[in-house]
Short mmCIF file of C-alpha atoms in Angstrom, two decimals:
data_model
loop_
_atom_site.label_atom_id
_atom_site.label_comp_id
_atom_site.label_asym_id
_atom_site.label_seq_id
_atom_site.Cartn_x
_atom_site.Cartn_y
_atom_site.Cartn_z
CA LEU H 1 0.01 0.02 -0.02
CA ASP H 2 2.79 2.39 0.85
CA GLN H 3 4.50 1.89 -2.54
CA MET H 4 1.19 2.31 -4.40
CA ALA H 5 0.15 5.39 -2.44
CA GLY H 6 3.60 6.99 -2.79
CA ALA H 7 3.40 6.79 -6.54
CA LEU H 8 0.07 8.65 -6.49
CA LYS H 9 1.41 11.79 -4.80
CA GLY H 10 0.60 14.77 -7.02
CA GLN H 11 -1.27 12.63 -9.54
CA ARG H 12 -4.72 13.40 -10.91
CA GLY H 13 -7.31 11.34 -12.72
CA TYR H 14 -7.15 8.14 -10.70
CA ILE H 15 -9.58 6.04 -8.61
CA ILE H 16 -8.63 3.44 -6.10
CA GLU H 17 -10.89 0.39 -5.88
CA VAL H 18 -10.91 -1.47 -2.55
CA HIS H 19 -12.67 -4.86 -2.46
CA GLY H 20 -12.94 -6.74 0.81
CA PHE H 21 -13.53 -10.48 1.01
CA SER H 22 -14.06 -12.61 4.12
CA PRO H 23 -14.86 -16.20 4.91
CA GLY H 24 -18.35 -17.01 6.19
CA GLN H 25 -21.85 -16.58 4.90
CA GLY H 26 -24.55 -13.94 4.71
CA GLN H 27 -24.52 -10.59 6.46
CA VAL H 28 -21.71 -11.59 8.86
CA ALA H 29 -19.31 -12.10 5.95
CA ILE H 30 -20.40 -8.89 4.31
CA ARG H 31 -19.92 -6.89 7.53
CA ASN H 32 -16.48 -8.43 8.11
CA SER H 33 -15.35 -7.70 4.58
CA GLN H 34 -16.64 -4.12 4.91
CA LYS H 35 -14.64 -3.62 8.11
CA MET H 36 -11.45 -4.88 6.47
CA ALA H 37 -11.98 -2.65 3.41
CA ASP H 38 -12.72 0.34 5.65
CA SER H 39 -9.43 -0.23 7.51
CA VAL H 40 -7.51 -0.01 4.25
CA VAL H 41 -9.34 3.19 3.27
CA ARG H 42 -8.69 4.71 6.68
CA TYR H 43 -4.97 3.91 6.31
CA LEU H 44 -4.75 5.45 2.89
CA VAL H 45 -6.62 8.59 3.87
CA LEU H 46 -4.88 9.20 7.22
CA THR H 47 -1.34 8.07 6.41
CA HIS H 48 -0.97 9.02 2.76
CA ASN H 49 -3.54 11.86 2.47
CA ILE H 50 -5.40 10.19 -0.37
CA PRO H 51 -8.68 12.11 -0.87
CA VAL H 52 -11.62 9.90 0.16
CA TYR H 53 -13.56 10.90 -2.98
CA ARG H 54 -10.87 9.05 -4.99
CA ILE H 55 -11.65 5.73 -3.24
CA TYR H 56 -14.43 3.26 -4.18
CA VAL H 57 -15.12 0.58 -1.57
CA MET H 58 -17.02 -2.70 -2.15
CA SER H 59 -17.55 -5.40 0.46
CA MET H 60 -17.92 -8.72 -1.31
CA GLY H 61 -18.50 -11.05 1.61
CA ASN H 62 -17.59 -14.63 0.68
CA ALA H 63 -17.30 -14.24 -3.08
CA ALA H 64 -16.20 -17.22 -5.10
CA ALA H 65 -12.42 -17.43 -5.60
CA THR H 66 -10.88 -18.17 -8.97
CA GLY H 67 -7.50 -19.48 -10.04
CA GLU H 68 -4.72 -18.72 -7.65
CA GLU H 69 -7.14 -17.31 -5.09
CA LYS H 70 -8.67 -20.77 -4.44
CA ARG H 71 -5.58 -21.79 -2.47
CA SER H 72 -6.17 -18.96 -0.01
CA SER H 73 -9.38 -19.54 1.93
CA GLY H 74 -8.79 -16.63 4.35
CA ALA H 75 -9.91 -13.05 4.34
CA ARG H 76 -8.32 -10.58 1.94
CA VAL H 77 -8.55 -7.06 0.59
CA GLU H 78 -7.78 -6.38 -3.06
CA VAL H 79 -6.69 -2.85 -4.08
CA SER H 80 -6.65 -1.66 -7.66
CA VAL H 81 -5.66 1.73 -9.13
CA LEU H 82 -7.61 2.89 -12.14
CA LYS H 83 -6.02 5.79 -14.03
CA ASN H 84 -7.56 8.03 -16.65
CA ASP H 85 -4.77 8.93 -19.13
CA LEU H 86 -7.03 11.40 -20.91
CA VAL H 87 -6.70 13.77 -17.95
CA THR H 88 -2.91 13.54 -18.11
CA ALA H 89 -2.92 14.18 -21.84
CA ALA H 90 -5.23 17.22 -21.49
CA GLN H 91 -2.86 18.84 -18.96
CA ARG H 92 0.06 18.90 -21.42
#
């Protein structure tokens, strides 16, 4: 997270997606995954001064794992950076 957030200093035109996953079923899994995702968001906002409006959070609960994720049955948070290169091109 530190490396990703450090590269975003002074950048514009990006959105950070945070997806939380947790084992379990129903509302309990969704609440747990939401808490984990919120912790990542809190860290990014407080430690790295990432504007909260640039972060999109989704709690997935116990979503089906595919491929390499099947080996890991525990809780996880996935973070993705989406960048709009048109904004960068327009600034030049």
